[in-house]
Amino acid sequence: MKKVSIIIRTKNEERWILSCLEKIFNQSYSNLEVIIVDNYSNDKTIKKINKFPVKILKIKKFLPGQAINLGIKKSKGDIIVCLSAHCLPVDKNWLSNLIKPLRNKNIAGVYGRQQPMSYSSVLDKRDLITIFGLDKKIQSKDPFFH
């Protein structure tokens, strides 16, 4: 079973981080580490994170790519998963389903569909359905990889 490193960027994510981490640590796939790259949150984000066995890295000047790269540099996993703190895995098989296609040596990366919340705006719902759709896709030479 390959080790998965989940990199999560945070800045004042107290509203979401507890639910996000609870869902991650309830996954059926258990060989994982979680690395939080925090942009000096000044709310209760860190207090909530400290309830979980995670590695916390601090970054002063926040650039999304730089934050992800720092998390990757400090990771020990064979597979890297980037997740936003406000994204909640839908079930306990999210991670195993996400990484399953990587068994095929011809697949370089995968991403999951983002589903709107019940209270998401009508425009956000429309955009997420338009961008991600409901069908599985195999992409090659497509600039969209989210």
mmCIF file with all atom_site columns, C-alpha atoms in Angstrom:
data_model
loop_
_atom_site.group_PDB
_atom_site.id
_atom_site.type_symbol
_atom_site.label_atom_id
_atom_site.label_alt_id
_atom_site.label_comp_id
_atom_site.label_asym_id
_atom_site.label_entity_id
_atom_site.label_seq_id
_atom_site.pdbx_PDB_ins_code
_atom_site.Cartn_x
_atom_site.Cartn_y
_atom_site.Cartn_z
_atom_site.occupancy
_atom_site.B_iso_or_equiv
_atom_site.pdbx_formal_charge
_atom_site.auth_seq_id
_atom_site.auth_comp_id
_atom_site.auth_asym_id
_atom_site.auth_atom_id
_atom_site.pdbx_PDB_model_num
ATOM 1   C CA . MET A 1 1   ? 0.000   0.000  0.000   1.00 0.00 ? 1   MET A CA 1
ATOM 2   C CA . LYS A 1 2   ? 1.630   3.250  -1.146  1.00 0.00 ? 2   LYS A CA 1
ATOM 3   C CA . LYS A 1 3   ? 1.894   6.154  1.270   1.00 0.00 ? 3   LYS A CA 1
ATOM 4   C CA . VAL A 1 4   ? -0.237  9.179  0.373   1.00 0.00 ? 4   VAL A CA 1
ATOM 5   C CA . SER A 1 5   ? 0.693   12.701 1.455   1.00 0.00 ? 5   SER A CA 1
ATOM 6   C CA . ILE A 1 6   ? -2.274  15.067 1.593   1.00 0.00 ? 6   ILE A CA 1
ATOM 7   C CA . ILE A 1 7   ? -1.215  18.709 1.379   1.00 0.00 ? 7   ILE A CA 1
ATOM 8   C CA . ILE A 1 8   ? -3.757  21.252 2.675   1.00 0.00 ? 8   ILE A CA 1
ATOM 9   C CA . ARG A 1 9   ? -3.234  25.017 2.448   1.00 0.00 ? 9   ARG A CA 1
ATOM 10  C CA . THR A 1 10  ? -4.913  27.074 5.148   1.00 0.00 ? 10  THR A CA 1
ATOM 11  C CA . LYS A 1 11  ? -5.508  30.688 6.124   1.00 0.00 ? 11  LYS A CA 1
ATOM 12  C CA . ASN A 1 12  ? -8.349  31.295 8.554   1.00 0.00 ? 12  ASN A CA 1
ATOM 13  C CA . GLU A 1 13  ? -10.240 28.112 7.645   1.00 0.00 ? 13  GLU A CA 1
ATOM 14  C CA . GLU A 1 14  ? -11.820 27.518 11.064  1.00 0.00 ? 14  GLU A CA 1
ATOM 15  C CA . ARG A 1 15  ? -15.232 27.040 9.449   1.00 0.00 ? 15  ARG A CA 1
ATOM 16  C CA . TRP A 1 16  ? -14.132 24.033 7.365   1.00 0.00 ? 16  TRP A CA 1
ATOM 17  C CA . ILE A 1 17  ? -10.914 22.488 8.668   1.00 0.00 ? 17  ILE A CA 1
ATOM 18  C CA . LEU A 1 18  ? -12.446 20.312 11.383  1.00 0.00 ? 18  LEU A CA 1
ATOM 19  C CA . SER A 1 19  ? -14.911 18.658 8.964   1.00 0.00 ? 19  SER A CA 1
ATOM 20  C CA . CYS A 1 20  ? -12.210 18.301 6.327   1.00 0.00 ? 20  CYS A CA 1
ATOM 21  C CA . LEU A 1 21  ? -9.765  16.563 8.685   1.00 0.00 ? 21  LEU A CA 1
ATOM 22  C CA . GLU A 1 22  ? -12.438 14.355 10.265  1.00 0.00 ? 22  GLU A CA 1
ATOM 23  C CA . LYS A 1 23  ? -13.364 13.081 6.806   1.00 0.00 ? 23  LYS A CA 1
ATOM 24  C CA . ILE A 1 24  ? -9.723  12.515 5.871   1.00 0.00 ? 24  ILE A CA 1
ATOM 25  C CA . PHE A 1 25  ? -8.947  10.562 9.030   1.00 0.00 ? 25  PHE A CA 1
ATOM 26  C CA . ASN A 1 26  ? -12.061 8.405  8.535   1.00 0.00 ? 26  ASN A CA 1
ATOM 27  C CA . GLN A 1 27  ? -10.944 7.183  5.115   1.00 0.00 ? 27  GLN A CA 1
ATOM 28  C CA . SER A 1 28  ? -10.790 3.466  4.363   1.00 0.00 ? 28  SER A CA 1
ATOM 29  C CA . TYR A 1 29  ? -7.279  4.090  2.975   1.00 0.00 ? 29  TYR A CA 1
ATOM 30  C CA . SER A 1 30  ? -5.116  4.586  6.030   1.00 0.00 ? 30  SER A CA 1
ATOM 31  C CA . ASN A 1 31  ? -1.492  4.810  4.846   1.00 0.00 ? 31  ASN A CA 1
ATOM 32  C CA . LEU A 1 32  ? -1.414  8.577  4.743   1.00 0.00 ? 32  LEU A CA 1
ATOM 33  C CA . GLU A 1 33  ? 0.107   11.677 6.210   1.00 0.00 ? 33  GLU A CA 1
ATOM 34  C CA . VAL A 1 34  ? -1.456  15.117 6.319   1.00 0.00 ? 34  VAL A CA 1
ATOM 35  C CA . ILE A 1 35  ? 0.639   18.241 5.912   1.00 0.00 ? 35  ILE A CA 1
ATOM 36  C CA . ILE A 1 36  ? -0.937  21.606 6.635   1.00 0.00 ? 36  ILE A CA 1
ATOM 37  C CA . VAL A 1 37  ? 0.730   24.654 5.082   1.00 0.00 ? 37  VAL A CA 1
ATOM 38  C CA . ASP A 1 38  ? -0.699  27.536 7.078   1.00 0.00 ? 38  ASP A CA 1
ATOM 39  C CA . ASN A 1 39  ? -0.455  31.209 6.172   1.00 0.00 ? 39  ASN A CA 1
ATOM 40  C CA . TYR A 1 40  ? -0.413  32.376 9.796   1.00 0.00 ? 40  TYR A CA 1
ATOM 41  C CA . SER A 1 41  ? -4.113  31.924 10.498  1.00 0.00 ? 41  SER A CA 1
ATOM 42  C CA . ASN A 1 42  ? -5.360  34.239 13.239  1.00 0.00 ? 42  ASN A CA 1
ATOM 43  C CA . ASP A 1 43  ? -8.668  32.494 13.891  1.00 0.00 ? 43  ASP A CA 1
ATOM 44  C CA . LYS A 1 44  ? -9.221  29.027 15.456  1.00 0.00 ? 44  LYS A CA 1
ATOM 45  C CA . THR A 1 45  ? -7.824  27.086 12.489  1.00 0.00 ? 45  THR A CA 1
ATOM 46  C CA . ILE A 1 46  ? -4.633  25.940 14.245  1.00 0.00 ? 46  ILE A CA 1
ATOM 47  C CA . LYS A 1 47  ? -6.466  25.072 17.472  1.00 0.00 ? 47  LYS A CA 1
ATOM 48  C CA . LYS A 1 48  ? -8.785  22.786 15.485  1.00 0.00 ? 48  LYS A CA 1
ATOM 49  C CA . ILE A 1 49  ? -5.923  21.292 13.484  1.00 0.00 ? 49  ILE A CA 1
ATOM 50  C CA . ASN A 1 50  ? -4.020  20.398 16.661  1.00 0.00 ? 50  ASN A CA 1
ATOM 51  C CA . LYS A 1 51  ? -6.637  17.738 17.453  1.00 0.00 ? 51  LYS A CA 1
ATOM 52  C CA . PHE A 1 52  ? -5.211  15.622 14.611  1.00 0.00 ? 52  PHE A CA 1
ATOM 53  C CA . PRO A 1 53  ? -1.863  13.924 13.909  1.00 0.00 ? 53  PRO A CA 1
ATOM 54  C CA . VAL A 1 54  ? -0.714  16.343 11.209  1.00 0.00 ? 54  VAL A CA 1
ATOM 55  C CA . LYS A 1 55  ? 2.486   18.150 10.301  1.00 0.00 ? 55  LYS A CA 1
ATOM 56  C CA . ILE A 1 56  ? 2.042   21.941 10.330  1.00 0.00 ? 56  ILE A CA 1
ATOM 57  C CA . LEU A 1 57  ? 4.261   24.188 8.239   1.00 0.00 ? 57  LEU A CA 1
ATOM 58  C CA . LYS A 1 58  ? 4.049   27.990 8.348   1.00 0.00 ? 58  LYS A CA 1
ATOM 59  C CA . ILE A 1 59  ? 4.391   30.240 5.337   1.00 0.00 ? 59  ILE A CA 1
ATOM 60  C CA . LYS A 1 60  ? 4.425   34.049 5.590   1.00 0.00 ? 60  LYS A CA 1
ATOM 61  C CA . LYS A 1 61  ? 4.093   35.143 1.986   1.00 0.00 ? 61  LYS A CA 1
ATOM 62  C CA . PHE A 1 62  ? 1.286   33.081 0.536   1.00 0.00 ? 62  PHE A CA 1
ATOM 63  C CA . LEU A 1 63  ? 1.561   31.974 -3.054  1.00 0.00 ? 63  LEU A CA 1
ATOM 64  C CA . PRO A 1 64  ? -0.576  28.895 -3.834  1.00 0.00 ? 64  PRO A CA 1
ATOM 65  C CA . GLY A 1 65  ? 2.080   27.057 -5.857  1.00 0.00 ? 65  GLY A CA 1
ATOM 66  C CA . GLN A 1 66  ? 4.817   27.867 -3.374  1.00 0.00 ? 66  GLN A CA 1
ATOM 67  C CA . ALA A 1 67  ? 2.675   26.573 -0.491  1.00 0.00 ? 67  ALA A CA 1
ATOM 68  C CA . ILE A 1 68  ? 2.001   23.303 -2.315  1.00 0.00 ? 68  ILE A CA 1
ATOM 69  C CA . ASN A 1 69  ? 5.680   22.915 -3.239  1.00 0.00 ? 69  ASN A CA 1
ATOM 70  C CA . LEU A 1 70  ? 6.725   23.430 0.396   1.00 0.00 ? 70  LEU A CA 1
ATOM 71  C CA . GLY A 1 71  ? 4.262   20.744 1.491   1.00 0.00 ? 71  GLY A CA 1
ATOM 72  C CA . ILE A 1 72  ? 5.538   18.362 -1.174  1.00 0.00 ? 72  ILE A CA 1
ATOM 73  C CA . LYS A 1 73  ? 9.174   19.026 -0.206  1.00 0.00 ? 73  LYS A CA 1
ATOM 74  C CA . LYS A 1 74  ? 8.393   18.054 3.409   1.00 0.00 ? 74  LYS A CA 1
ATOM 75  C CA . SER A 1 75  ? 6.261   15.039 2.466   1.00 0.00 ? 75  SER A CA 1
ATOM 76  C CA . LYS A 1 76  ? 7.186   11.357 2.649   1.00 0.00 ? 76  LYS A CA 1
ATOM 77  C CA . GLY A 1 77  ? 4.441   9.969  0.430   1.00 0.00 ? 77  GLY A CA 1
ATOM 78  C CA . ASP A 1 78  ? 4.671   8.110  -2.857  1.00 0.00 ? 78  ASP A CA 1
ATOM 79  C CA . ILE A 1 79  ? 1.501   9.893  -3.991  1.00 0.00 ? 79  ILE A CA 1
ATOM 80  C CA . ILE A 1 80  ? 0.701   13.575 -3.446  1.00 0.00 ? 80  ILE A CA 1
ATOM 81  C CA . VAL A 1 81  ? -2.873  14.805 -3.005  1.00 0.00 ? 81  VAL A CA 1
ATOM 82  C CA . CYS A 1 82  ? -3.576  18.546 -2.878  1.00 0.00 ? 82  CYS A CA 1
ATOM 83  C CA . LEU A 1 83  ? -6.777  19.470 -1.117  1.00 0.00 ? 83  LEU A CA 1
ATOM 84  C CA . SER A 1 84  ? -8.250  22.812 -0.162  1.00 0.00 ? 84  SER A CA 1
ATOM 85  C CA . ALA A 1 85  ? -9.318  23.145 3.473   1.00 0.00 ? 85  ALA A CA 1
ATOM 86  C CA . HIS A 1 86  ? -12.875 23.951 2.413   1.00 0.00 ? 86  HIS A CA 1
ATOM 87  C CA . CYS A 1 87  ? -13.173 20.775 0.296   1.00 0.00 ? 87  CYS A CA 1
ATOM 88  C CA . LEU A 1 88  ? -14.845 17.878 2.083   1.00 0.00 ? 88  LEU A CA 1
ATOM 89  C CA . PRO A 1 89  ? -14.397 14.279 0.908   1.00 0.00 ? 89  PRO A CA 1
ATOM 90  C CA . VAL A 1 90  ? -17.841 12.860 0.177   1.00 0.00 ? 90  VAL A CA 1
ATOM 91  C CA . ASP A 1 91  ? -17.360 9.422  1.730   1.00 0.00 ? 91  ASP A CA 1
ATOM 92  C CA . LYS A 1 92  ? -14.855 7.070  3.367   1.00 0.00 ? 92  LYS A CA 1
ATOM 93  C CA . ASN A 1 93  ? -13.704 5.716  -0.016  1.00 0.00 ? 93  ASN A CA 1
ATOM 94  C CA . TRP A 1 94  ? -12.826 9.120  -1.492  1.00 0.00 ? 94  TRP A CA 1
ATOM 95  C CA . LEU A 1 95  ? -9.061  8.638  -1.223  1.00 0.00 ? 95  LEU A CA 1
ATOM 96  C CA . SER A 1 96  ? -8.917  5.029  -2.401  1.00 0.00 ? 96  SER A CA 1
ATOM 97  C CA . ASN A 1 97  ? -11.149 5.887  -5.375  1.00 0.00 ? 97  ASN A CA 1
ATOM 98  C CA . LEU A 1 98  ? -9.093  8.985  -6.163  1.00 0.00 ? 98  LEU A CA 1
ATOM 99  C CA . ILE A 1 99  ? -5.745  7.184  -6.334  1.00 0.00 ? 99  ILE A CA 1
ATOM 100 C CA . LYS A 1 100 ? -6.964  3.909  -7.902  1.00 0.00 ? 100 LYS A CA 1
ATOM 101 C CA . PRO A 1 101 ? -6.363  5.066  -11.517 1.00 0.00 ? 101 PRO A CA 1
ATOM 102 C CA . LEU A 1 102 ? -2.694  5.746  -10.687 1.00 0.00 ? 102 LEU A CA 1
ATOM 103 C CA . ARG A 1 103 ? -2.045  1.996  -10.755 1.00 0.00 ? 103 ARG A CA 1
ATOM 104 C CA . ASN A 1 104 ? -2.032  2.392  -14.529 1.00 0.00 ? 104 ASN A CA 1
ATOM 105 C CA . LYS A 1 105 ? 1.501   3.537  -15.435 1.00 0.00 ? 105 LYS A CA 1
ATOM 106 C CA . ASN A 1 106 ? 0.096   5.609  -18.336 1.00 0.00 ? 106 ASN A CA 1
ATOM 107 C CA . ILE A 1 107 ? -1.836  7.884  -15.963 1.00 0.00 ? 107 ILE A CA 1
ATOM 108 C CA . ALA A 1 108 ? 0.164   10.796 -14.554 1.00 0.00 ? 108 ALA A CA 1
ATOM 109 C CA . GLY A 1 109 ? -2.481  12.443 -12.381 1.00 0.00 ? 109 GLY A CA 1
ATOM 110 C CA . VAL A 1 110 ? -6.110  12.431 -11.357 1.00 0.00 ? 110 VAL A CA 1
ATOM 111 C CA . TYR A 1 111 ? -8.565  14.880 -9.879  1.00 0.00 ? 111 TYR A CA 1
ATOM 112 C CA . GLY A 1 112 ? -12.028 14.534 -8.452  1.00 0.00 ? 112 GLY A CA 1
ATOM 113 C CA . ARG A 1 113 ? -15.223 16.306 -9.266  1.00 0.00 ? 113 ARG A CA 1
ATOM 114 C CA . GLN A 1 114 ? -16.099 19.180 -6.981  1.00 0.00 ? 114 GLN A CA 1
ATOM 115 C CA . GLN A 1 115 ? -19.693 19.121 -5.853  1.00 0.00 ? 115 GLN A CA 1
ATOM 116 C CA . PRO A 1 116 ? -21.501 22.225 -4.629  1.00 0.00 ? 116 PRO A CA 1
ATOM 117 C CA . MET A 1 117 ? -22.902 22.397 -1.119  1.00 0.00 ? 117 MET A CA 1
ATOM 118 C CA . SER A 1 118 ? -26.674 22.589 -0.676  1.00 0.00 ? 118 SER A CA 1
ATOM 119 C CA . TYR A 1 119 ? -26.352 26.269 0.171   1.00 0.00 ? 119 TYR A CA 1
ATOM 120 C CA . SER A 1 120 ? -23.932 27.135 -2.673  1.00 0.00 ? 120 SER A CA 1
ATOM 121 C CA . SER A 1 121 ? -25.113 29.931 -4.899  1.00 0.00 ? 121 SER A CA 1
ATOM 122 C CA . VAL A 1 122 ? -26.975 29.030 -8.079  1.00 0.00 ? 122 VAL A CA 1
ATOM 123 C CA . LEU A 1 123 ? -24.056 30.408 -10.105 1.00 0.00 ? 123 LEU A CA 1
ATOM 124 C CA . ASP A 1 124 ? -21.495 28.307 -8.210  1.00 0.00 ? 124 ASP A CA 1
ATOM 125 C CA . LYS A 1 125 ? -23.646 25.208 -8.678  1.00 0.00 ? 125 LYS A CA 1
ATOM 126 C CA . ARG A 1 126 ? -23.936 25.893 -12.408 1.00 0.00 ? 126 ARG A CA 1
ATOM 127 C CA . ASP A 1 127 ? -20.195 26.503 -12.762 1.00 0.00 ? 127 ASP A CA 1
ATOM 128 C CA . LEU A 1 128 ? -19.193 23.323 -10.905 1.00 0.00 ? 128 LEU A CA 1
ATOM 129 C CA . ILE A 1 129 ? -21.585 21.161 -12.947 1.00 0.00 ? 129 ILE A CA 1
ATOM 130 C CA . THR A 1 130 ? -20.365 22.797 -16.174 1.00 0.00 ? 130 THR A CA 1
ATOM 131 C CA . ILE A 1 131 ? -16.669 22.426 -15.336 1.00 0.00 ? 131 ILE A CA 1
ATOM 132 C CA . PHE A 1 132 ? -16.686 18.959 -13.810 1.00 0.00 ? 132 PHE A CA 1
ATOM 133 C CA . GLY A 1 133 ? -19.829 17.358 -15.221 1.00 0.00 ? 133 GLY A CA 1
ATOM 134 C CA . LEU A 1 134 ? -20.922 13.922 -14.125 1.00 0.00 ? 134 LEU A CA 1
ATOM 135 C CA . ASP A 1 135 ? -18.955 11.748 -16.557 1.00 0.00 ? 135 ASP A CA 1
ATOM 136 C CA . LYS A 1 136 ? -15.462 10.332 -16.101 1.00 0.00 ? 136 LYS A CA 1
ATOM 137 C CA . LYS A 1 137 ? -12.944 11.821 -18.507 1.00 0.00 ? 137 LYS A CA 1
ATOM 138 C CA . ILE A 1 138 ? -9.531  10.845 -19.723 1.00 0.00 ? 138 ILE A CA 1
ATOM 139 C CA . GLN A 1 139 ? -7.575  13.929 -20.638 1.00 0.00 ? 139 GLN A CA 1
ATOM 140 C CA . SER A 1 140 ? -4.510  14.302 -22.764 1.00 0.00 ? 140 SER A CA 1
ATOM 141 C CA . LYS A 1 141 ? -3.103  17.668 -23.740 1.00 0.00 ? 141 LYS A CA 1
ATOM 142 C CA . ASP A 1 142 ? -5.834  19.550 -21.914 1.00 0.00 ? 142 ASP A CA 1
ATOM 143 C CA . PRO A 1 143 ? -4.821  22.757 -20.092 1.00 0.00 ? 143 PRO A CA 1
ATOM 144 C CA . PHE A 1 144 ? -7.527  22.227 -17.429 1.00 0.00 ? 144 PHE A CA 1
ATOM 145 C CA . PHE A 1 145 ? -6.314  20.077 -14.560 1.00 0.00 ? 145 PHE A CA 1
ATOM 146 C CA . HIS A 1 146 ? -7.922  21.068 -11.283 1.00 0.00 ? 146 HIS A CA 1
#
